[in-house]
Amino acid sequence: MTGEAHTDSSLRQLSYAEAIREAMDIALAADERVILMGEDIGVYGGAFQVTGDLVHKYGEDRVMDTPISELGGAGVAVGAAMTGLRPVFEFQFSDFAALAMEQIVNQAAKVRFMLGGAASVPVVMRFPAGSGTGAAAQHSQSLEAWFGHVPGLKVVQPSTPEDAKGLLLAAIEDPDPVMIFEHKILYKMKGTVPDGHYTTPIGTAAVRRSGADLTIVATSLMVHKALEAAATLADEAVDAEVIDLRTVRPMDRDTVLASVRKTGRLLCVYEGVKTLGVGAEVSAMVAESDAFDFLDAPIVRLGGAESPIPYNPELEKAVVPQVPDILNAARQLAGGTV
Amino acid sequence: MPTEVILPKVDMDMATGSIASWHVAEGEEVAKGQPLFDIETDKAAMEVESPASGRLHHVSVEVGSEVPIGTTLAWIYADGEDVGPPPEHATSAVTDDHVVSSDAGAPRAVLVDQSAKASELQGNSSSAKQRATPAARKLATQSHVDLADVTGSGPRARVQRADVERLLDVPAPDAIAVPALPWSTQQGDLSVLSSGSGEAAPWVLIHGFAADASGWSAVEKQLRMSAAVHRIELPNHGRSPRRKVADFRDLVSQMRQAFDGLGDQPVRLVGHSLGAAVSLALADTRPRRIESLTLISPAGLGPEINGVVLAGIARASRPESLGPWLKQLTGDPDVVTPNYVQAAARQRPDGQGRAAQASMMDALFPDGVQAFDLHAALSRLECPTRIIWGRRDAIVPWKHALRAPGQVALHLFDDVGHLPHVEIPEQVCALMML
Amino acid sequence: MADALHQPLQPKNGQENEPFAIRSYTPQQLKDALRKMYLIRRFEEGAEDSYMRGLIHGTMHLSIGQEASAVGACMALTDNDKITSTHRGHGHCVAKGADVSKMFAEFFGKESGYCKGRGGSMHIADVEKGNLGANGIVGGGLPIAVGAALSAKRLKTGAVTVCFFGDGANNEGAFHEALNMAAIWKLPVVFVCENNQYGMSTSTERSTAVTSIADRALAYAMPGSTVDGNDFSAVAEAVDTAVSRARDGQGPSLIESMTYRWRGHSKSDRNRYRTKDEISVWMKRDPIGRMAKLLRDHKIMSEDDIAALETEVEAEIAEAIKKARSGPDPLVSDATKYVYADAAA
């Protein structure tokens, strides 16, 4: 993949999965301490073909297949990170984080603190997340809010190939444990990706579309649905601003509040279960701030239904926000009927 | 040295306990590890073993009385050891230096995120029961509007920002610039009101947008005692004719004609707000005619200006719609009395005049932004120059004054708004005459 | 292959009549080892006393009676080697070379403690000496030890990791996952199970399907052995063999060190699950008394030497407590410091 020639790198298109692989390739080449760990990431190439053929370039010692041992594997990555390596650990599905919560929450997140700063855990964990693939209840969840609740972790959700690469490189260079939630539907999405090494700062949101009438704060795949809705709304003279949160922890307070002060209306769109989810935190952050005074309508949240993800495709769509849901909510907000 | 027997901490959250019973009586022998006494906490009872072998003496805590952990209960003397008075214990526990306990006290609060302060979120009491959005409440508070007087157009009759704006007779921000009424221009020179006399250099006063010469009255009464006072009125204001004002340069050019008509002698030039910007531009092009320059709440030193209030005043025709806007002009809204509002409303131009002012405003402050920057002119001035500003100015931010170069004197007043020459005329006059 | 792996660990050449420790260590090393065992005992007694006086927050888990296991296991290690420890980890920390006054300072919640007062007894660590930390989670250190061994292998540091854990952890999934991975990747790690017979109140007979935890090594194709954990020489010998094997690149071993804690599981333990007779039987097998006897019998230390050593250790503990108590308290405004490397994050 690095052999491809690009006459104009500014127009180079990669898929989200290719962008992640390129980031890992760059990190592996640049830093001997970087290793990849995970189930079937070697010759198989990863369940979603994200690691691809990296094992052939860097060998099995640096692109390590682990047994199906999420707890142990995550713990090995934590111990290796504490003692000099920079492991990037791939979970096959984000749902399997449940098997490894002990090592992530009790160990990785707390070691630096418990030891008074005497050690750090520069580990990266990658979680293929989200619904839309028909994988049903145990392979489709969006669990980023679980980790957002844990001080000591950083949690990011790239929505574009460019950010998938930039955030992963930033995560590998970060001294603290970073959890990356990659939406499975986005793996095949193409987008412009700069050449070579660059980082996207953790903790900064991106304004994907500027607007005056209402602020839509969205994460991951929902950013794209929000942008699609915003294009339709523009035809109806509703000018929506779309913010891609990008990082769940630490959250970019300034960007969100500035937008709400401008528009006076807030719509949060996220795929995780609505109750106690990322949008709940965004809403509370606005309600607790001076931006509250600028609200000219109640805050509206669109999140996942209070349900596991169903198998039937129609049901599956019904339990996470879709473009018509966003349009409906935005129209009501902008029209003053909420 | 005898061995101390203490009330031990036997549970994580235990602070005190009591002796349920002694297994060994005072003076009796006990072996290390043999049960010595039973302890009772609020959770459970537990047997405590003897820490040493010997005889039990100096039992100082009665069965059943509650004591803090670490309290000395008794002493055990080894065979042959002299039983004198009870020794000082080695390390007294709970009362000694700091104790780590679960109710360590205040510090917890320090860490709570204080981004939400309830006090900031309260509306004023008369508005509290009215259903209204935060943005509507904020505008109402700023404009001294009682929400009870506003009809809400939102769900469940919720007052939204637009409802308050309607009451204030304000066009929506994006419509501010559009003059609603047709108007025609008039012939004739700009109005100049002259009064007073004296040896000293004459005063020339230029008022601000949507005001007129009468705005200077408090100041003029003092100035005219020692010198001539000339008050020039801006086009479309006071007794001046209605004229098209294409932009700021055009306004200055019209005002320069009137200024030149006053003669050749040096003058003390004073301007307020837009008038101050005009004065600054005049001083820049007629340096030899300026003895001193006083800029009160000047426009022209930064981009921000409160276009909503200016538009509100420009379009207001009745005391009811003018009052709330005027209250924004002063540091203390109570300075703007009903009588003042009535008087001000009588001074307002007719429909065509108001439309002409609105058109002028659109030319000078498109989209609520000051379309001219006189910062460079301020730096070129050679005459003594002072800026007088109120820190509660809600129309033009006083911080623009901080762009002034070093030779310009700054006089900032804490509780004063956009109208220092109306709010504190004596102090303003004293400064002008320095 | 499997047969070779499961031979009992054999003593080194020749002098079978003398214990391993006498054959392998200098008199000074042996004196230092005894000193460390006293230091652990007195440290824990001092901590217990401070706890009972209300000077120590929370709870603590004492290893009194297990000193030979901690000190014996660390004999083969250098400061470059790592250990992961457990909630009953004071002995491991001292054995790996920690300063007892910094340990006391941690117990008293002081900024001058090993973890700046943020960790306390259950998270005591001394990273500079290779102690990656005690752990509040049963089995929490097992995968971490494997990770440390992976780093050592990948970065070629030559370090071996000794992973201490208790009998309770051998029924956690993390134990099985960690042993399996250490074996498939042939990592330089030695798993030392300190079997003190009880996971809190539940005996190994009631909790563990195999009679000997060392038998579980068979499932992960590594050597497993059981030693008398109260015999310094036996522990040192078994771990020495396993560490050599790890350094040679032959992978992990499992050692079960049979011992007993004299005190309860924690300070809240009312000892309802075992008899005083059982405790007193084990107290007669005091690992420190046995070590002292070994040194006396081999004329390495006299009775007087040992008495002087004890006095010296007691003075060191008293001084350490005094020094620790006078250390600075952390600032409340710094309570969330050390959550992230960049404090502003």
mmCIF file of C-alpha atoms in Angstrom, chain A residues 8-281:
data_model
loop_
_atom_site.group_PDB
_atom_site.id
_atom_site.type_symbol
_atom_site.label_atom_id
_atom_site.label_comp_id
_atom_site.label_asym_id
_atom_site.label_seq_id
_atom_site.Cartn_x
_atom_site.Cartn_y
_atom_site.Cartn_z
ATOM 1 C CA ASP A 8 -1.637 14.912 -5.844
ATOM 2 C CA SER A 9 -1.538 13.786 -2.242
ATOM 3 C CA SER A 10 -4.148 16.312 -1.195
ATOM 4 C CA LEU A 11 -6.731 14.355 -3.165
ATOM 5 C CA ARG A 12 -5.623 10.903 -2.053
ATOM 6 C CA GLN A 13 -8.604 8.771 -1.072
ATOM 7 C CA LEU A 14 -8.348 5.942 1.459
ATOM 8 C CA SER A 15 -10.961 3.941 3.262
ATOM 9 C CA TYR A 16 -11.343 4.334 7.004
ATOM 10 C CA ALA A 17 -9.858 0.854 7.508
ATOM 11 C CA GLU A 18 -6.946 1.642 5.181
ATOM 12 C CA ALA A 19 -6.323 4.892 7.025
ATOM 13 C CA ILE A 20 -6.137 3.035 10.357
ATOM 14 C CA ARG A 21 -3.802 0.459 8.817
ATOM 15 C CA GLU A 22 -1.618 3.242 7.429
ATOM 16 C CA ALA A 23 -1.404 4.825 10.883
ATOM 17 C CA MET A 24 -0.324 1.499 12.394
ATOM 18 C CA ASP A 25 2.149 0.997 9.554
ATOM 19 C CA ILE A 26 3.695 4.422 10.178
ATOM 20 C CA ALA A 27 3.887 3.811 13.933
ATOM 21 C CA LEU A 28 5.380 0.330 13.531
ATOM 22 C CA ALA A 29 8.003 1.657 11.125
ATOM 23 C CA ALA A 30 8.877 4.654 13.260
ATOM 24 C CA ASP A 31 9.010 3.101 16.719
ATOM 25 C CA GLU A 32 10.355 -0.343 17.638
ATOM 26 C CA ARG A 33 8.315 -0.228 20.852
ATOM 27 C CA VAL A 34 5.033 -0.325 18.972
ATOM 28 C CA ILE A 35 3.412 -3.755 18.726
ATOM 29 C CA LEU A 36 -0.032 -4.815 17.608
ATOM 30 C CA MET A 37 -1.936 -7.420 19.586
ATOM 31 C CA GLY A 38 -5.318 -8.982 19.028
ATOM 32 C CA GLU A 39 -7.302 -11.964 17.964
ATOM 33 C CA ASP A 40 -6.712 -13.019 14.356
ATOM 34 C CA ILE A 41 -4.878 -9.833 13.398
ATOM 35 C CA GLY A 42 -1.969 -11.735 11.830
ATOM 36 C CA VAL A 43 -2.302 -13.728 8.631
ATOM 37 C CA TYR A 44 -6.081 -13.502 8.839
ATOM 38 C CA GLY A 45 -5.727 -9.710 8.752
ATOM 39 C CA GLY A 46 -8.215 -8.948 11.501
ATOM 40 C CA ALA A 47 -11.935 -9.634 11.647
ATOM 41 C CA PHE A 48 -12.552 -6.453 9.623
ATOM 42 C CA GLN A 49 -9.294 -6.651 7.646
ATOM 43 C CA VAL A 50 -7.941 -3.592 9.400
ATOM 44 C CA THR A 51 -4.456 -4.935 10.181
ATOM 45 C CA GLY A 52 -4.491 -6.602 6.735
ATOM 46 C CA ASP A 53 -1.047 -7.705 5.614
ATOM 47 C CA LEU A 54 0.964 -5.853 8.270
ATOM 48 C CA VAL A 55 2.091 -9.177 9.729
ATOM 49 C CA HIS A 56 4.054 -9.885 6.547
ATOM 50 C CA LYS A 57 5.879 -6.582 6.813
ATOM 51 C CA TYR A 58 6.615 -6.626 10.547
ATOM 52 C CA GLY A 59 6.483 -10.299 11.515
ATOM 53 C CA GLU A 60 4.542 -12.238 14.096
ATOM 54 C CA ASP A 61 6.575 -10.775 16.948
ATOM 55 C CA ARG A 62 5.193 -7.328 16.319
ATOM 56 C CA VAL A 63 1.800 -8.188 14.887
ATOM 57 C CA MET A 64 0.822 -10.744 17.484
ATOM 58 C CA ASP A 65 -2.143 -13.059 17.304
ATOM 59 C CA THR A 66 -3.434 -13.525 20.831
ATOM 60 C CA PRO A 67 -5.512 -16.451 22.014
ATOM 61 C CA ILE A 68 -9.187 -15.738 22.536
ATOM 62 C CA SER A 69 -8.383 -14.258 25.910
ATOM 63 C CA GLU A 70 -9.714 -10.722 26.112
ATOM 64 C CA LEU A 71 -9.059 -10.250 29.813
ATOM 65 C CA GLY A 72 -5.600 -11.763 29.684
ATOM 66 C CA GLY A 73 -4.715 -10.131 26.387
ATOM 67 C CA ALA A 74 -5.762 -6.690 27.531
ATOM 68 C CA GLY A 75 -3.820 -7.252 30.748
ATOM 69 C CA VAL A 76 -0.700 -8.320 28.867
ATOM 70 C CA ALA A 77 -0.981 -5.124 26.827
ATOM 71 C CA VAL A 78 -1.300 -3.116 30.050
ATOM 72 C CA GLY A 79 1.738 -4.783 31.609
ATOM 73 C CA ALA A 80 3.757 -4.363 28.427
ATOM 74 C CA ALA A 81 2.785 -0.677 28.268
ATOM 75 C CA MET A 82 3.914 -0.203 31.866
ATOM 76 C CA THR A 83 7.324 -1.645 31.067
ATOM 77 C CA GLY A 84 8.340 0.039 27.833
ATOM 78 C CA LEU A 85 6.250 -1.195 24.901
ATOM 79 C CA ARG A 86 3.515 0.729 23.080
ATOM 80 C CA PRO A 87 0.887 -1.937 22.420
ATOM 81 C CA VAL A 88 -2.109 -1.368 20.184
ATOM 82 C CA PHE A 89 -4.659 -3.967 21.225
ATOM 83 C CA GLU A 90 -7.516 -4.787 18.853
ATOM 84 C CA PHE A 91 -10.752 -6.172 20.230
ATOM 85 C CA GLN A 92 -12.591 -8.173 17.622
ATOM 86 C CA PHE A 93 -15.841 -6.447 18.589
ATOM 87 C CA SER A 94 -16.268 -3.653 21.098
ATOM 88 C CA ASP A 95 -18.829 -5.829 22.890
ATOM 89 C CA PHE A 96 -15.990 -8.083 24.029
ATOM 90 C CA ALA A 97 -14.677 -5.244 26.167
ATOM 91 C CA ALA A 98 -17.077 -6.618 28.764
ATOM 92 C CA LEU A 99 -14.693 -9.579 29.135
ATOM 93 C CA ALA A 100 -11.753 -7.289 29.795
ATOM 94 C CA MET A 101 -13.274 -4.565 31.925
ATOM 95 C CA GLU A 102 -11.171 -5.520 34.944
ATOM 96 C CA GLN A 103 -7.883 -4.819 33.204
ATOM 97 C CA ILE A 104 -9.150 -1.685 31.446
ATOM 98 C CA VAL A 105 -11.027 -0.058 34.308
ATOM 99 C CA ASN A 106 -9.246 -1.296 37.429
ATOM 100 C CA GLN A 107 -5.729 -1.492 36.049
ATOM 101 C CA ALA A 108 -5.031 0.587 32.906
ATOM 102 C CA ALA A 109 -7.071 3.580 34.017
ATOM 103 C CA LYS A 110 -5.791 3.650 37.573
ATOM 104 C CA VAL A 111 -2.160 2.561 37.577
ATOM 105 C CA ARG A 112 -0.723 6.044 37.077
ATOM 106 C CA PHE A 113 -2.910 7.437 39.826
ATOM 107 C CA MET A 114 -2.493 4.596 42.294
ATOM 108 C CA LEU A 115 1.261 4.831 41.931
ATOM 109 C CA GLY A 116 1.321 8.585 42.385
ATOM 110 C CA GLY A 117 2.599 9.122 38.850
ATOM 111 C CA ALA A 118 5.453 6.605 39.154
ATOM 112 C CA ALA A 119 4.265 4.588 36.138
ATOM 113 C CA SER A 120 2.140 5.171 33.065
ATOM 114 C CA VAL A 121 0.145 2.949 30.735
ATOM 115 C CA PRO A 122 0.577 4.126 27.130
ATOM 116 C CA VAL A 123 -1.707 1.469 25.694
ATOM 117 C CA VAL A 124 -4.155 1.893 22.806
ATOM 118 C CA MET A 125 -7.248 -0.280 22.556
ATOM 119 C CA ARG A 126 -9.259 -0.384 19.348
ATOM 120 C CA PHE A 127 -12.935 -1.346 19.438
ATOM 121 C CA PRO A 128 -14.955 -2.052 16.281
ATOM 122 C CA ALA A 129 -18.351 -0.772 17.369
ATOM 123 C CA GLY A 130 -21.853 0.027 16.280
ATOM 124 C CA SER A 131 -24.875 -1.522 14.626
ATOM 125 C CA GLY A 132 -25.994 -1.858 11.052
ATOM 126 C CA THR A 133 -24.301 -5.118 10.141
ATOM 127 C CA GLY A 134 -26.986 -7.539 11.308
ATOM 128 C CA ALA A 135 -24.651 -8.848 13.969
ATOM 129 C CA ALA A 136 -27.387 -8.544 16.609
ATOM 130 C CA ALA A 137 -27.254 -7.927 20.325
ATOM 131 C CA GLN A 138 -23.751 -9.075 21.304
ATOM 132 C CA HIS A 139 -21.815 -7.682 18.356
ATOM 133 C CA SER A 140 -23.393 -4.285 17.667
ATOM 134 C CA GLN A 141 -23.215 -2.132 20.754
ATOM 135 C CA SER A 142 -21.890 1.383 21.195
ATOM 136 C CA LEU A 143 -20.311 1.270 24.630
ATOM 137 C CA GLU A 144 -18.128 4.388 24.555
ATOM 138 C CA ALA A 145 -20.071 5.968 27.426
ATOM 139 C CA TRP A 146 -18.957 3.131 29.735
ATOM 140 C CA PHE A 147 -15.377 4.200 29.257
ATOM 141 C CA GLY A 148 -16.176 7.897 29.222
ATOM 142 C CA HIS A 149 -17.198 7.415 32.837
ATOM 143 C CA VAL A 150 -13.732 6.299 33.892
ATOM 144 C CA PRO A 151 -11.143 8.926 34.843
ATOM 145 C CA GLY A 152 -7.722 7.853 33.612
ATOM 146 C CA LEU A 153 -8.972 6.738 30.188
ATOM 147 C CA LYS A 154 -9.243 8.832 27.046
ATOM 148 C CA VAL A 155 -12.015 7.890 24.634
ATOM 149 C CA VAL A 156 -12.188 8.853 20.957
ATOM 150 C CA GLN A 157 -14.639 8.148 18.114
ATOM 151 C CA PRO A 158 -13.215 9.091 14.722
ATOM 152 C CA SER A 159 -15.829 9.647 12.031
ATOM 153 C CA THR A 160 -13.614 10.117 8.955
ATOM 154 C CA PRO A 161 -10.637 8.297 7.438
ATOM 155 C CA GLU A 162 -8.488 11.377 8.040
ATOM 156 C CA ASP A 163 -9.346 11.467 11.743
ATOM 157 C CA ALA A 164 -9.139 7.681 12.085
ATOM 158 C CA LYS A 165 -5.492 7.920 11.093
ATOM 159 C CA GLY A 166 -4.709 11.144 12.941
ATOM 160 C CA LEU A 167 -6.398 10.104 16.189
ATOM 161 C CA LEU A 168 -4.766 6.670 16.161
ATOM 162 C CA LEU A 169 -1.300 8.194 15.723
ATOM 163 C CA ALA A 170 -2.096 10.685 18.494
ATOM 164 C CA ALA A 171 -3.291 7.798 20.693
ATOM 165 C CA ILE A 172 -0.128 5.756 20.132
ATOM 166 C CA GLU A 173 1.985 8.770 21.116
ATOM 167 C CA ASP A 174 -0.195 9.567 24.143
ATOM 168 C CA PRO A 175 1.236 8.616 27.560
ATOM 169 C CA ASP A 176 -2.188 7.538 28.851
ATOM 170 C CA PRO A 177 -4.521 4.695 27.861
ATOM 171 C CA VAL A 178 -6.663 5.650 24.857
ATOM 172 C CA MET A 179 -9.798 3.736 23.824
ATOM 173 C CA ILE A 180 -10.707 4.133 20.144
ATOM 174 C CA PHE A 181 -14.234 3.299 19.043
ATOM 175 C CA GLU A 182 -14.293 2.630 15.309
ATOM 176 C CA HIS A 183 -17.687 2.282 13.669
ATOM 177 C CA LYS A 184 -17.861 -0.918 11.632
ATOM 178 C CA ILE A 185 -20.036 0.735 8.977
ATOM 179 C CA LEU A 186 -17.352 3.370 8.451
ATOM 180 C CA TYR A 187 -14.531 0.905 7.714
ATOM 181 C CA LYS A 188 -15.303 0.983 3.989
ATOM 182 C CA MET A 189 -16.018 4.701 3.794
ATOM 183 C CA LYS A 190 -13.524 6.556 1.629
ATOM 184 C CA GLY A 191 -12.173 9.986 2.280
ATOM 185 C CA THR A 192 -9.214 12.246 1.764
ATOM 186 C CA VAL A 193 -6.276 11.202 3.923
ATOM 187 C CA PRO A 194 -3.052 13.213 4.093
ATOM 188 C CA ASP A 195 0.209 11.401 3.390
ATOM 189 C CA GLY A 196 2.724 10.521 6.053
ATOM 190 C CA HIS A 197 2.692 11.234 9.745
ATOM 191 C CA TYR A 198 0.259 13.681 11.347
ATOM 192 C CA THR A 199 -1.859 13.650 14.479
ATOM 193 C CA THR A 200 -5.385 14.810 15.205
ATOM 194 C CA PRO A 201 -5.432 16.247 18.723
ATOM 195 C CA ILE A 202 -7.370 14.218 21.276
ATOM 196 C CA GLY A 203 -9.957 16.369 23.031
ATOM 197 C CA THR A 204 -10.932 18.614 20.127
ATOM 198 C CA ALA A 205 -14.247 18.553 18.307
ATOM 199 C CA ALA A 206 -14.610 19.564 14.649
ATOM 200 C CA VAL A 207 -17.260 21.854 13.194
ATOM 201 C CA ARG A 208 -18.227 19.887 10.083
ATOM 202 C CA ARG A 209 -20.818 22.372 8.906
ATOM 203 C CA SER A 210 -21.303 25.918 10.047
ATOM 204 C CA GLY A 211 -24.829 27.180 10.680
ATOM 205 C CA ALA A 212 -26.842 29.717 12.609
ATOM 206 C CA ASP A 213 -30.179 28.162 13.525
ATOM 207 C CA LEU A 214 -29.366 25.048 15.487
ATOM 208 C CA THR A 215 -26.418 23.024 16.765
ATOM 209 C CA ILE A 216 -26.269 19.282 16.124
ATOM 210 C CA VAL A 217 -23.611 17.534 18.216
ATOM 211 C CA ALA A 218 -23.032 14.057 16.807
ATOM 212 C CA THR A 219 -20.539 11.240 17.150
ATOM 213 C CA SER A 220 -19.094 8.624 14.814
ATOM 214 C CA LEU A 221 -21.505 7.396 12.129
ATOM 215 C CA MET A 222 -24.151 9.835 13.361
ATOM 216 C CA VAL A 223 -22.005 12.728 12.117
ATOM 217 C CA HIS A 224 -22.663 11.582 8.570
ATOM 218 C CA LYS A 225 -26.379 11.169 9.188
ATOM 219 C CA ALA A 226 -26.480 14.636 10.733
ATOM 220 C CA LEU A 227 -24.684 16.145 7.731
ATOM 221 C CA GLU A 228 -27.118 14.462 5.373
ATOM 222 C CA ALA A 229 -30.001 15.878 7.380
ATOM 223 C CA ALA A 230 -28.388 19.330 7.455
ATOM 224 C CA ALA A 231 -28.191 19.382 3.648
ATOM 225 C CA THR A 232 -31.944 18.734 3.437
ATOM 226 C CA LEU A 233 -32.644 21.308 6.140
ATOM 227 C CA ALA A 234 -30.703 23.928 4.182
ATOM 228 C CA ASP A 235 -33.265 23.610 1.389
ATOM 229 C CA GLU A 236 -35.923 24.425 3.962
ATOM 230 C CA ALA A 237 -33.994 27.541 5.108
ATOM 231 C CA VAL A 238 -32.934 25.872 8.348
ATOM 232 C CA ASP A 239 -29.220 26.463 8.820
ATOM 233 C CA ALA A 240 -27.836 23.692 11.044
ATOM 234 C CA GLU A 241 -24.346 23.641 12.515
ATOM 235 C CA VAL A 242 -22.948 20.106 12.765
ATOM 236 C CA ILE A 243 -20.271 19.375 15.349
ATOM 237 C CA ASP A 244 -18.350 16.107 15.246
ATOM 238 C CA LEU A 245 -17.472 15.536 18.901
ATOM 239 C CA ARG A 246 -14.550 13.205 17.982
ATOM 240 C CA THR A 247 -13.431 12.799 21.607
ATOM 241 C CA VAL A 248 -15.830 11.644 24.307
ATOM 242 C CA ARG A 249 -13.281 12.057 27.094
ATOM 243 C CA PRO A 250 -11.954 14.712 27.565
ATOM 244 C CA MET A 251 -14.873 16.518 25.901
ATOM 245 C CA ASP A 252 -14.329 19.715 23.889
ATOM 246 C CA ARG A 253 -16.441 22.028 25.970
ATOM 247 C CA ASP A 254 -15.409 25.258 24.247
ATOM 248 C CA THR A 255 -16.475 24.272 20.740
ATOM 249 C CA VAL A 256 -19.879 22.987 21.854
ATOM 250 C CA LEU A 257 -20.682 25.936 24.099
ATOM 251 C CA ALA A 258 -19.608 28.519 21.511
ATOM 252 C CA SER A 259 -21.940 26.933 18.988
ATOM 253 C CA VAL A 260 -24.895 26.827 21.370
ATOM 254 C CA ARG A 261 -24.339 30.462 22.324
ATOM 255 C CA LYS A 262 -24.613 31.242 18.637
ATOM 256 C CA THR A 263 -27.619 29.115 17.686
ATOM 257 C CA GLY A 264 -29.616 28.858 20.922
ATOM 258 C CA ARG A 265 -30.719 25.317 20.022
ATOM 259 C CA LEU A 266 -29.057 21.962 20.733
ATOM 260 C CA LEU A 267 -29.713 18.535 19.255
ATOM 261 C CA CYS A 268 -27.492 15.626 20.342
ATOM 262 C CA VAL A 269 -27.322 12.592 18.084
ATOM 263 C CA TYR A 270 -25.534 9.446 19.194
ATOM 264 C CA GLU A 271 -25.878 5.731 18.646
ATOM 265 C CA GLY A 272 -25.279 4.518 22.191
ATOM 266 C CA VAL A 273 -28.306 3.961 24.411
ATOM 267 C CA LYS A 274 -29.873 7.359 25.064
ATOM 268 C CA THR A 275 -30.117 7.108 28.840
ATOM 269 C CA LEU A 276 -26.853 8.113 30.535
ATOM 270 C CA GLY A 277 -25.136 8.270 27.150
ATOM 271 C CA VAL A 278 -22.715 10.698 25.536
ATOM 272 C CA GLY A 279 -25.539 13.086 24.640
ATOM 273 C CA ALA A 280 -26.616 13.202 28.264
ATOM 274 C CA GLU A 281 -23.193 14.547 29.168
#
